Amino acid sequence: MPDPTPAPWDKKSVPCAVTWFTLRRLRQHKRIFKTTGRLKMNQLLFWHSSKAARDIARDTLVDQLDAFFTEFFYAGYEPGVTRSNAKKALDATMKKEGASVADLAATADAQYDFFGEA
Amino acid sequence: MWKPIMSLAFAVLVTPAVAQDAAPADGEALSVAELVTLLEGLETKSPYPQRHWRADDPWHIFKDLSMEFVQLNDRDGNSVPGLKYDYSRVFGKVEREQTEWSSFMRLTSAGTIAFDGDVRPRDFLESELTWRVSFGRGGITSPSDSARIRGLRDAFREHADADADADEKAAAEVNAMSYIERRSGESEAAFEARKQALSDKIAELAKRRTEAVLAAATAESEAELLRSDEYRMLSSAAEAVMENQWHFDLGLHLGLENDQDFSQRQYTFGLASSLEFKAWEEQSWLPYANVVDYPAAFLRMLTGRDEGFEPGGEHFPILSFDISQVAVDRNRARAGAGDDDDFLRAHFEASYRAPIGEIGENLYYLDAGYHHYADLDPSGAIEAAELDDYDYFKVELSTTEGVFASIDVGQLPFEARDTTVVSLGYRFAGRPSSTR
């Protein structure tokens, strides 16, 4: 059954703030934090109308998100999560046209152990 | 014919995944309107994949399938229902550690089906199974690329000698220690101590950057954000570790092309490749080489999204190319020309997307796609019918609500001649946009 609870978007949340900054740095949007959470995947730069191009852009964006989280913000992976699994999870969220950036941050939160997160 | 079949199919697929209070009574077939209601109910909820699909869920195999009811306009301007579907699943991905190479297989299928057979969206239906070897380089450095880390270590040492701020000096120290191996004659204790020092440095840098991003997230306006010391420090630090980014892949593909009622179809098999490039490095001339982005860059300047004329290094078109043996099952255009034999075809695609402005909550994008198809050994009949070499070009202006203006010109496989379609105020998405 679908989960009716919207993903949180909180400026005090490390996964949310990191996801916002990383997507902005990768030019997927150009917004301040508070208006980014509700952006949908089809409102980000990678969402080409061509499916073939969209798949390519999404693949490379997932790689860059993982690299930013782990090599710029020095996040680790949650116990039991591998780099491959984490990237698959990000990819699964980003495939959904109606998924929001808040949803993507929630996925990142579940996969990555960010410094300083509660 | 399609309506009852699709209704039954979606009743089977969708019913288990929705709330019980929206489920139809036993024994009742769902009407299209009821299905739309069910899917709209899904779409107002958070599509949080991990919470939707459990591995033991019998519908788990459909987790990579996206479907959306849409409203299409027929030639008389009447709205007719349609279904847009998109399936994409990667499996067997292998990433070689310490290298930039990987391989994967991908199964995709996408298209738009109009329930009224007289309304035919121009994007024909394509399905493909592909195996690719890919090479990716650039962006932010990966920890597995020890050679690049050595290069960065040297660069950061030079930078750290200059008048750099505290964060960059810390980053220089961390990167100087990132490629760490036990030195000749070094004791185990000394090696462990060096590794611990690295760990402490990473923790120090992580703390500083995390505090900075949380501070930057409090900005109430774009101007405030750009004035923020924390944001500027993070941006500068990110710029220092990002390189121009390449992605290239090459492999085999097996495909199926068909029209909406499957009355025409052909199979493809051959070699396929794609190329993506992003110019991330600041102070580089490369973005100005992206002439495709000039019109959108000009619009971004006019709408105020950019301060000046700033072609985007991230807006280079994504290129795809394939050479395929096409096995024709039924192709009316080629049959009408007198030759529907199998043929060898080259196909080139360029896909471009760039923002052009923002007004309130609405983002405006310019999407463009170009396809070129060429029969590599056409017969005289195919040449005479001008089916040996043709193009298709599409430009869309879209916003949060969907496509509001589009032009598509040219010819697609299964079409016998060029067609031009101009659409204005064309609502492609059948559901209202949801805001949070």
Coordinates of C-alpha atoms in Angstrom, one line a residue:
Chain A
M1 CA 0.0 0.0 0.0
P2 CA 1.3 3.5 -0.8
D3 CA 2.7 5.4 2.1
P4 CA 0.6 8.6 2.5
T5 CA 3.1 10.5 4.7
P6 CA 4.9 13.2 2.8
A7 CA 8.7 13.2 3.2
P8 CA 9.9 15.9 5.6
W9 CA 11.8 19.0 4.4
D10 CA 13.6 20.6 7.3
K11 CA 16.4 23.1 7.2
K12 CA 17.8 21.5 10.4
S13 CA 18.0 18.1 8.6
V14 CA 21.5 17.3 7.4
P15 CA 20.3 15.0 4.6
C16 CA 17.9 17.6 3.4
A17 CA 20.4 20.4 3.4
V18 CA 23.1 18.3 1.8
T19 CA 20.7 17.1 -0.9
W20 CA 19.6 20.7 -1.6
F21 CA 23.2 22.0 -1.9
T22 CA 24.4 19.1 -4.0
L23 CA 21.6 19.3 -6.5
R24 CA 22.2 23.1 -6.7
R25 CA 25.9 22.6 -7.2
L26 CA 25.2 20.1 -10.0
R27 CA 23.0 22.7 -11.6
Q28 CA 19.8 20.7 -11.3
H29 CA 18.0 23.7 -9.9
K30 CA 18.7 27.2 -8.8
R31 CA 16.6 27.7 -5.6
I32 CA 17.1 28.5 -2.0
F33 CA 16.5 25.6 0.4
K34 CA 13.0 26.4 1.5
T35 CA 11.5 26.2 -2.0
T36 CA 13.4 23.2 -3.2
G37 CA 11.8 20.4 -1.3
R38 CA 8.6 20.4 -3.3
L39 CA 10.4 20.4 -6.7
K40 CA 9.5 17.2 -8.6
M41 CA 12.0 15.1 -10.5
N42 CA 10.5 16.3 -13.8
Q43 CA 11.4 19.9 -12.8
L44 CA 15.1 19.1 -12.4
L45 CA 17.6 19.6 -15.3
F46 CA 18.2 15.8 -15.8
W47 CA 14.6 15.1 -16.8
H48 CA 15.1 15.2 -20.6
S49 CA 12.0 14.6 -22.6
S50 CA 14.0 11.9 -24.5
K51 CA 13.9 8.7 -22.4
A52 CA 17.3 7.6 -23.7
A53 CA 18.9 10.9 -22.7
R54 CA 17.1 10.9 -19.4
D55 CA 18.4 7.5 -18.5
I56 CA 22.0 8.6 -19.2
A57 CA 21.6 11.9 -17.4
R58 CA 20.1 10.1 -14.4
D59 CA 22.8 7.5 -14.2
T60 CA 25.6 10.1 -14.2
L61 CA 23.7 12.3 -11.7
V62 CA 23.3 9.3 -9.3
D63 CA 27.1 8.7 -9.5
Q64 CA 27.8 12.4 -8.7
L65 CA 25.3 12.5 -5.8
D66 CA 27.0 9.5 -4.3
A67 CA 30.4 11.0 -4.8
F68 CA 29.4 14.4 -3.3
F69 CA 27.8 12.8 -0.3
T70 CA 30.8 10.6 0.4
E71 CA 33.7 12.6 -0.8
F72 CA 32.6 16.2 -0.2
F73 CA 30.4 15.8 2.8
Y74 CA 32.2 12.7 4.0
A75 CA 29.1 10.7 4.6
G76 CA 29.4 7.0 5.2
Y77 CA 26.8 4.3 4.3
E78 CA 24.3 3.1 6.8
P79 CA 25.0 -0.3 8.3
G80 CA 24.3 -3.0 5.8
V81 CA 24.2 -0.6 2.9
T82 CA 26.7 -0.8 0.1
R83 CA 27.6 1.9 -2.4
S84 CA 25.8 -0.1 -5.1
N85 CA 22.6 -0.4 -3.0
A86 CA 22.7 3.3 -2.1
K87 CA 23.0 4.3 -5.7
K88 CA 20.2 1.9 -6.7
A89 CA 18.0 3.5 -4.1
L90 CA 18.7 7.0 -5.3
D91 CA 18.1 5.9 -8.9
A92 CA 14.7 4.3 -7.9
T93 CA 13.5 7.6 -6.5
M94 CA 14.8 9.7 -9.3
K95 CA 13.0 7.5 -11.9
K96 CA 9.6 8.6 -10.5
E97 CA 8.5 11.7 -12.3
G98 CA 6.3 12.9 -9.4
A99 CA 8.9 12.2 -6.7
S100 CA 10.0 15.3 -4.9
V101 CA 13.4 16.5 -3.8
A102 CA 12.2 15.9 -0.3
D103 CA 11.6 12.3 -1.2
L104 CA 15.1 12.1 -2.6
A105 CA 16.5 13.5 0.6
A106 CA 14.6 10.9 2.6
T107 CA 16.1 8.2 0.4
A108 CA 19.5 9.7 1.0
D109 CA 18.9 9.7 4.7
A110 CA 18.0 6.0 4.7
Q111 CA 21.1 5.0 2.7
Y112 CA 23.8 7.4 4.0
D113 CA 25.2 8.2 7.4
F114 CA 25.7 11.9 7.3
F115 CA 28.0 13.7 9.7
G116 CA 26.0 15.2 12.5
E117 CA 22.6 13.8 11.7
A118 CA 20.4 12.8 14.6
Chain B
M1 CA -10.7 -2.7 -28.5
W2 CA -8.1 -1.0 -26.3
K3 CA -10.4 0.4 -23.7
P4 CA -11.7 -2.7 -22.1
I5 CA -8.3 -4.5 -22.4
M6 CA -6.4 -1.6 -20.7
S7 CA -9.2 -1.2 -18.1
L8 CA -8.9 -4.8 -17.2
A9 CA -5.0 -4.7 -17.2
F10 CA -4.9 -1.7 -14.9
A11 CA -7.6 -3.2 -12.6
V12 CA -5.3 -6.2 -12.2
L13 CA -2.1 -4.2 -11.8
V14 CA -3.3 -1.2 -9.8
T15 CA -6.0 -2.4 -7.5
P16 CA -3.7 -4.2 -4.9
A17 CA -1.5 -1.1 -4.5
V18 CA -4.2 1.4 -3.5
A19 CA -6.2 2.0 -0.4
Q20 CA -9.0 -0.3 0.3
D21 CA -11.6 2.4 0.4
A22 CA -10.8 3.2 -3.2
A23 CA -11.1 -0.4 -4.4
P24 CA -14.0 -1.4 -6.6
A25 CA -16.6 -3.8 -5.5
D26 CA -16.0 -7.5 -6.2
G27 CA -16.9 -8.5 -9.7
E28 CA -17.0 -4.9 -11.1
A29 CA -14.7 -3.9 -13.9
L30 CA -13.2 -0.5 -13.5
S31 CA -14.1 2.2 -15.9
V32 CA -11.5 4.6 -17.2
A33 CA -12.8 7.3 -15.0
E34 CA -12.5 5.1 -11.9
L35 CA -9.0 4.2 -12.8
V36 CA -8.1 7.9 -13.2
T37 CA -9.5 8.5 -9.8
L38 CA -7.4 5.7 -8.3
L39 CA -4.2 6.9 -9.9
E40 CA -4.9 10.5 -8.9
G41 CA -5.3 9.2 -5.4
L42 CA -1.9 7.6 -5.7
E43 CA -0.3 10.7 -7.2
T44 CA -1.2 13.0 -4.4
K45 CA 0.6 10.8 -2.0
S46 CA 4.4 10.6 -1.6
P47 CA 5.8 8.2 -4.1
Y48 CA 8.4 6.9 -1.7
P49 CA 9.6 3.7 -3.5
Q50 CA 11.0 1.8 -0.5
R51 CA 7.7 2.1 1.3
H52 CA 5.6 1.1 -1.7
W53 CA 7.2 -2.0 -2.9
R54 CA 8.4 -4.8 -0.7
A55 CA 10.5 -7.6 -2.1
D56 CA 7.8 -10.1 -1.2
D57 CA 5.1 -8.0 -2.8
P58 CA 3.8 -9.8 -5.9
W59 CA 3.7 -6.5 -7.7
H60 CA 7.4 -5.9 -6.9
I61 CA 8.4 -6.6 -10.5
F62 CA 6.5 -3.5 -11.6
K63 CA 8.3 -1.1 -9.3
D64 CA 10.3 0.3 -12.2
L65 CA 7.1 1.0 -14.2
S66 CA 5.7 4.5 -14.3
M67 CA 2.3 5.1 -15.8
E68 CA 0.3 8.2 -16.1
F69 CA -3.1 8.9 -17.6
V70 CA -2.9 11.9 -19.9
Q71 CA -5.3 14.0 -21.9
L72 CA -4.6 14.2 -25.5
N73 CA -6.2 16.5 -28.1
D74 CA -7.6 15.0 -31.3
R75 CA -7.6 17.0 -34.5
D76 CA -11.0 18.6 -33.5
G77 CA -9.5 19.8 -30.2
N78 CA -11.5 17.3 -28.2
S79 CA -9.8 15.7 -25.2
V80 CA -9.3 12.0 -25.3
P81 CA -7.7 9.8 -22.7
G82 CA -4.4 8.3 -23.2
L83 CA -1.8 6.4 -21.2
K84 CA 1.9 7.3 -20.9
Y85 CA 4.1 4.6 -19.7
D86 CA 7.8 4.4 -19.0
Y87 CA 9.7 1.3 -17.8
S88 CA 13.4 1.2 -17.1
R89 CA 15.4 -1.4 -15.2
V90 CA 19.1 -1.8 -14.9
F91 CA 20.5 -5.1 -13.9
G92 CA 23.8 -6.9 -13.8
K93 CA 25.7 -3.7 -13.1
V94 CA 29.4 -4.3 -12.5
E95 CA 31.6 -1.4 -11.4
R96 CA 35.3 -2.1 -11.4
E97 CA 37.0 -0.7 -8.4
Q98 CA 40.0 1.6 -9.0
T99 CA 38.8 2.3 -12.5
E100 CA 36.3 4.4 -14.2
W101 CA 34.7 1.5 -16.1
S102 CA 31.5 -0.3 -15.5
S103 CA 29.1 -2.5 -17.4
F104 CA 25.4 -3.0 -17.2
M105 CA 22.3 -4.3 -18.9
R106 CA 19.1 -2.2 -19.2
L107 CA 15.6 -3.1 -20.2
T108 CA 13.4 -0.1 -21.3
S109 CA 10.1 0.4 -22.8
A110 CA 8.3 3.7 -23.3
G111 CA 5.5 5.4 -25.2
T112 CA 2.1 7.0 -25.2
I113 CA -1.0 5.2 -26.2
A114 CA -4.2 6.9 -27.1
F115 CA -7.3 5.0 -26.3
D116 CA -8.9 6.4 -29.4
G117 CA -7.2 4.8 -32.3
D118 CA -7.7 7.9 -34.4
V119 CA -5.5 9.9 -32.2
R120 CA -1.8 8.9 -32.6
P121 CA 0.8 10.8 -30.6
R122 CA 3.9 11.2 -32.7
D123 CA 6.2 9.4 -30.3
F124 CA 6.1 5.8 -31.5
L125 CA 6.6 3.0 -29.0
E126 CA 10.1 1.7 -28.4
S127 CA 11.4 -1.2 -26.3
E128 CA 15.0 -2.1 -25.9
L129 CA 17.3 -4.5 -24.1
T130 CA 20.9 -3.2 -24.1
W131 CA 24.2 -4.3 -22.7
R132 CA 26.8 -1.5 -22.4
V133 CA 30.3 -0.9 -21.2
S134 CA 30.6 2.6 -19.9
F135 CA 33.4 5.0 -19.0
G136 CA 32.9 7.9 -16.7
R137 CA 35.3 10.5 -15.7
G138 CA 35.2 13.9 -14.0
G139 CA 32.7 15.6 -11.8
I140 CA 33.7 15.3 -8.2
T141 CA 36.6 13.0 -7.7
S142 CA 36.0 9.4 -6.6
P143 CA 37.9 7.8 -3.8
S144 CA 38.8 4.9 -6.0
D145 CA 40.8 7.0 -8.4
S146 CA 44.1 7.0 -6.7
A147 CA 45.9 8.5 -9.7
R148 CA 43.7 11.5 -9.7
I149 CA 44.0 11.9 -6.0
R150 CA 47.8 12.1 -6.3
G151 CA 47.4 14.8 -8.9
L152 CA 45.0 16.7 -6.7
R153 CA 47.3 16.3 -3.8
D154 CA 50.0 18.1 -5.7
A155 CA 47.6 20.8 -6.9
F156 CA 46.2 21.4 -3.4
R157 CA 49.7 21.6 -1.9
E158 CA 50.4 24.5 -4.3
H159 CA 47.1 26.1 -3.5
A160 CA 47.6 25.7 0.2
D161 CA 50.8 27.6 -0.1
A162 CA 48.8 30.5 -1.5
D163 CA 46.6 32.8 0.6
A164 CA 43.8 30.1 0.9
D165 CA 41.2 30.2 3.6
A166 CA 41.0 27.7 6.5
D167 CA 38.7 25.3 4.7
E168 CA 40.8 25.0 1.7
K169 CA 43.9 24.5 3.8
A170 CA 42.2 21.7 5.7
A171 CA 41.0 20.2 2.4
A172 CA 44.6 20.4 1.1
E173 CA 45.8 18.5 4.1
V174 CA 43.1 15.8 3.8
N175 CA 43.7 15.4 0.1
A176 CA 47.4 15.2 0.6
M177 CA 46.8 12.3 2.9
S178 CA 44.0 10.6 0.9
Y179 CA 46.2 8.4 -1.0
I180 CA 47.8 6.6 1.9
E181 CA 49.9 3.5 1.9
R182 CA 52.4 2.1 4.3
R183 CA 55.8 3.5 3.6
S184 CA 58.9 1.4 3.4
G185 CA 60.3 0.8 6.9
E186 CA 57.2 2.3 8.6
S187 CA 56.1 0.5 11.7
E188 CA 52.5 -0.7 12.0
A189 CA 52.0 1.7 14.9
A190 CA 53.2 4.7 12.9
F191 CA 51.0 3.6 9.9
E192 CA 47.9 3.3 12.2
A193 CA 48.7 6.7 13.7
R194 CA 48.8 8.3 10.2
K195 CA 45.5 6.7 9.3
Q196 CA 44.0 8.0 12.6
A197 CA 45.3 11.5 11.8
L198 CA 43.5 11.2 8.4
S199 CA 40.3 10.2 10.0
D200 CA 40.5 13.1 12.4
K201 CA 41.1 15.5 9.6
I202 CA 38.1 14.1 7.7
A203 CA 35.9 14.5 10.7
E204 CA 37.1 18.1 11.1
L205 CA 36.3 18.9 7.5
A206 CA 33.0 17.1 7.6
K207 CA 32.0 19.0 10.7
R208 CA 32.9 22.4 9.1
R209 CA 31.1 21.6 5.8
T210 CA 28.0 20.2 7.6
E211 CA 27.7 23.3 9.7
A212 CA 28.1 25.5 6.7
V213 CA 25.4 23.8 4.6
L214 CA 23.0 24.0 7.5
A215 CA 23.7 27.7 7.8
A216 CA 23.3 28.2 4.1
A217 CA 19.9 26.4 4.2
T218 CA 18.5 29.2 6.4
A219 CA 18.8 31.9 3.7
E220 CA 15.5 33.5 2.9
S221 CA 16.3 34.8 -0.5
E222 CA 18.7 34.2 -3.4
A223 CA 20.5 37.5 -2.6
E224 CA 20.9 36.5 1.0
L225 CA 22.2 33.1 0.0
L226 CA 24.8 34.5 -2.4
R227 CA 26.0 36.9 0.4
S228 CA 26.4 34.0 2.8
D229 CA 30.0 33.3 3.8
E230 CA 29.1 29.7 4.5
Y231 CA 27.5 29.2 1.0
R232 CA 30.4 30.9 -0.7
M233 CA 32.9 28.8 1.2
L234 CA 31.1 25.6 0.2
S235 CA 30.8 26.7 -3.4
S236 CA 34.5 27.5 -3.6
A237 CA 35.4 24.2 -2.0
A238 CA 33.2 22.3 -4.4
E239 CA 34.6 24.2 -7.4
A240 CA 38.1 23.2 -6.3
V241 CA 37.4 19.5 -6.6
M242 CA 35.2 19.3 -9.7
E243 CA 36.5 18.5 -13.1
N244 CA 34.9 18.5 -16.5
Q245 CA 32.8 15.4 -16.7
W246 CA 32.6 12.8 -19.5
H247 CA 30.4 9.8 -19.9
F248 CA 30.7 7.4 -22.8
D249 CA 29.2 4.0 -23.3
L250 CA 29.2 1.4 -26.1
G251 CA 27.4 -1.9 -26.5
L252 CA 24.9 -4.1 -28.1
H253 CA 21.2 -3.5 -28.3
L254 CA 18.1 -5.4 -29.2
G255 CA 14.9 -3.4 -29.8
L256 CA 11.3 -3.4 -30.9
E257 CA 9.7 -0.4 -32.6
N258 CA 6.0 -0.4 -33.2
D259 CA 3.0 1.8 -33.6
Q260 CA 0.2 1.9 -31.0
D261 CA -1.9 -0.9 -32.3
F262 CA 1.1 -3.0 -33.2
S263 CA -0.1 -3.2 -36.8
Q264 CA 3.4 -2.0 -37.7
R265 CA 6.6 -3.2 -36.1
Q266 CA 10.2 -3.9 -36.7
Y267 CA 13.0 -5.4 -34.7
T268 CA 16.5 -3.8 -34.4
F269 CA 19.8 -5.4 -33.4
G270 CA 23.2 -3.7 -33.5
L271 CA 25.7 -1.5 -31.8
A272 CA 24.7 1.5 -29.8
S273 CA 26.7 4.3 -28.0
S274 CA 26.1 7.5 -26.1
L275 CA 28.1 10.5 -25.0
E276 CA 27.5 13.1 -22.3
F277 CA 29.7 16.0 -21.4
K278 CA 29.5 18.6 -18.7
A279 CA 31.9 21.5 -18.3
W280 CA 32.0 22.1 -14.6
E281 CA 35.3 23.9 -14.3
E282 CA 34.8 27.6 -13.5
Q283 CA 36.6 30.3 -15.5
S284 CA 36.5 28.0 -18.5
W285 CA 35.8 28.9 -22.1
L286 CA 34.0 25.6 -22.8
P287 CA 30.4 26.7 -21.8
Y288 CA 30.7 29.4 -24.6
A289 CA 31.3 26.6 -27.1
N290 CA 27.8 25.3 -26.3
V291 CA 26.1 27.3 -29.0
V292 CA 23.0 25.2 -28.7
D293 CA 22.4 26.8 -25.4
Y294 CA 22.7 30.4 -26.7
P295 CA 18.9 31.0 -27.2
A296 CA 18.0 29.7 -23.8
A297 CA 20.9 31.6 -22.2
F298 CA 19.6 34.8 -23.8
L299 CA 16.1 34.0 -22.4
R300 CA 17.5 33.3 -19.0
M301 CA 19.2 36.7 -19.1
L302 CA 15.9 38.4 -20.1
T303 CA 13.8 36.6 -17.5
G304 CA 16.4 37.4 -14.8
R305 CA 17.2 33.8 -14.0
D306 CA 20.8 34.6 -14.8
E307 CA 22.5 37.9 -14.2
G308 CA 24.1 38.0 -17.6
F309 CA 24.5 35.9 -20.8
E310 CA 25.8 32.6 -19.3
P311 CA 25.7 29.6 -21.6
G312 CA 25.7 26.5 -19.4
G313 CA 28.5 24.0 -19.5
E314 CA 25.9 21.6 -18.0
H315 CA 23.6 22.1 -21.0
F316 CA 25.6 20.3 -23.7
P317 CA 23.2 18.0 -25.6
I318 CA 23.4 14.3 -24.8
L319 CA 24.3 12.3 -28.0
S320 CA 23.3 8.8 -28.9
F321 CA 24.2 6.8 -32.0
D322 CA 23.4 3.3 -33.2
I323 CA 23.8 1.2 -36.2
S324 CA 21.2 -1.5 -36.4
Q325 CA 20.0 -4.3 -38.7
V326 CA 16.3 -3.6 -38.9
A327 CA 14.1 -6.7 -39.3
V328 CA 10.9 -5.4 -40.8
D329 CA 7.8 -7.3 -39.7
R330 CA 5.4 -4.7 -41.1
N331 CA 6.1 -1.2 -42.3
R332 CA 3.4 0.3 -44.5
A333 CA 5.5 3.2 -45.7
R334 CA 8.3 0.9 -47.0
A335 CA 5.9 -1.7 -48.3
G336 CA 4.1 1.1 -50.2
A337 CA 7.4 2.1 -51.8
G338 CA 7.8 -1.5 -52.9
D339 CA 10.6 -2.6 -50.6
D340 CA 9.9 -3.9 -47.1
D341 CA 13.0 -6.0 -46.8
D342 CA 15.3 -5.9 -43.8
F343 CA 17.8 -3.1 -43.9
L344 CA 20.8 -1.6 -42.2
R345 CA 20.1 1.7 -40.5
A346 CA 22.1 4.4 -38.7
H347 CA 20.4 6.5 -36.1
F348 CA 21.7 9.6 -34.4
E349 CA 19.9 11.5 -31.6
A350 CA 20.8 14.7 -29.8
S351 CA 18.8 15.7 -26.7
Y352 CA 18.9 19.1 -25.1
R353 CA 17.2 20.6 -22.0
A354 CA 17.8 23.9 -20.3
P355 CA 15.9 26.2 -18.0
I356 CA 14.8 29.5 -19.4
G357 CA 13.1 31.2 -16.4
E358 CA 11.1 31.0 -13.2
I359 CA 8.0 32.9 -12.4
G360 CA 6.7 32.2 -8.9
E361 CA 6.5 28.4 -8.5
N362 CA 6.6 27.8 -12.2
L363 CA 9.8 26.7 -13.8
Y364 CA 10.1 27.0 -17.6
Y365 CA 12.2 24.7 -19.6
L366 CA 13.2 24.4 -23.2
D367 CA 13.5 20.8 -24.4
A368 CA 14.7 19.9 -27.9
G369 CA 15.4 16.6 -29.6
Y370 CA 16.8 15.8 -33.0
H371 CA 16.8 12.5 -34.7
H372 CA 18.4 11.5 -38.0
Y373 CA 17.7 8.1 -39.6
A374 CA 19.7 6.8 -42.6
D375 CA 19.2 3.6 -44.5
L376 CA 22.9 2.7 -45.2
D377 CA 22.2 0.6 -48.3
P378 CA 18.9 1.8 -49.8
S379 CA 17.3 0.3 -52.8
G380 CA 16.3 2.5 -55.7
A381 CA 12.6 2.2 -54.6
I382 CA 13.4 3.4 -51.1
E383 CA 15.5 6.3 -52.4
A384 CA 12.7 7.2 -54.9
A385 CA 10.2 7.3 -52.0
E386 CA 12.7 9.4 -49.9
L387 CA 12.6 6.9 -47.1
D388 CA 16.3 6.4 -47.1
D389 CA 17.3 9.5 -45.2
Y390 CA 15.1 11.6 -42.9
D391 CA 15.1 13.8 -39.8
Y392 CA 12.8 14.6 -37.0
F393 CA 13.1 17.7 -34.8
K394 CA 11.1 18.6 -31.8
V395 CA 11.1 21.7 -29.5
E396 CA 9.0 22.1 -26.4
L397 CA 8.5 24.9 -24.0
S398 CA 7.2 23.3 -20.8
T399 CA 6.3 24.3 -17.3
T400 CA 5.1 22.7 -14.1
E401 CA 1.7 22.1 -15.7
G402 CA 3.1 20.4 -18.7
V403 CA 4.0 21.3 -22.3
F404 CA 2.4 24.6 -23.3
A405 CA 4.0 25.0 -26.7
S406 CA 5.7 22.6 -29.0
I407 CA 6.8 22.3 -32.6
D408 CA 7.7 19.0 -34.2
V409 CA 8.9 18.7 -37.7
G410 CA 10.0 15.8 -39.8
Q411 CA 9.4 12.1 -40.2
L412 CA 9.6 9.1 -37.8
P413 CA 9.9 5.4 -38.7
F414 CA 6.6 4.2 -40.0
E415 CA 5.8 7.6 -41.4
A416 CA 5.8 8.1 -45.2
R417 CA 6.4 11.9 -45.3
D418 CA 7.4 14.9 -43.3
T419 CA 4.8 16.4 -41.0
T420 CA 4.8 19.6 -39.1
V421 CA 2.7 19.9 -35.9
V422 CA 2.5 23.1 -33.9
S423 CA 0.7 23.0 -30.6
L424 CA -0.1 25.9 -28.3
G425 CA -1.7 25.7 -24.9
Y426 CA -1.5 21.9 -25.2
R427 CA -2.1 20.2 -21.8
F428 CA -0.2 17.0 -21.9
A429 CA -0.4 16.0 -18.2
G430 CA -3.8 14.6 -17.3
R431 CA -3.5 15.3 -13.6
P432 CA -3.2 18.6 -11.8
S433 CA 0.2 19.4 -10.5
S434 CA 0.6 18.9 -6.8
T435 CA 2.3 21.4 -4.6
R436 CA 3.7 20.9 -1.1

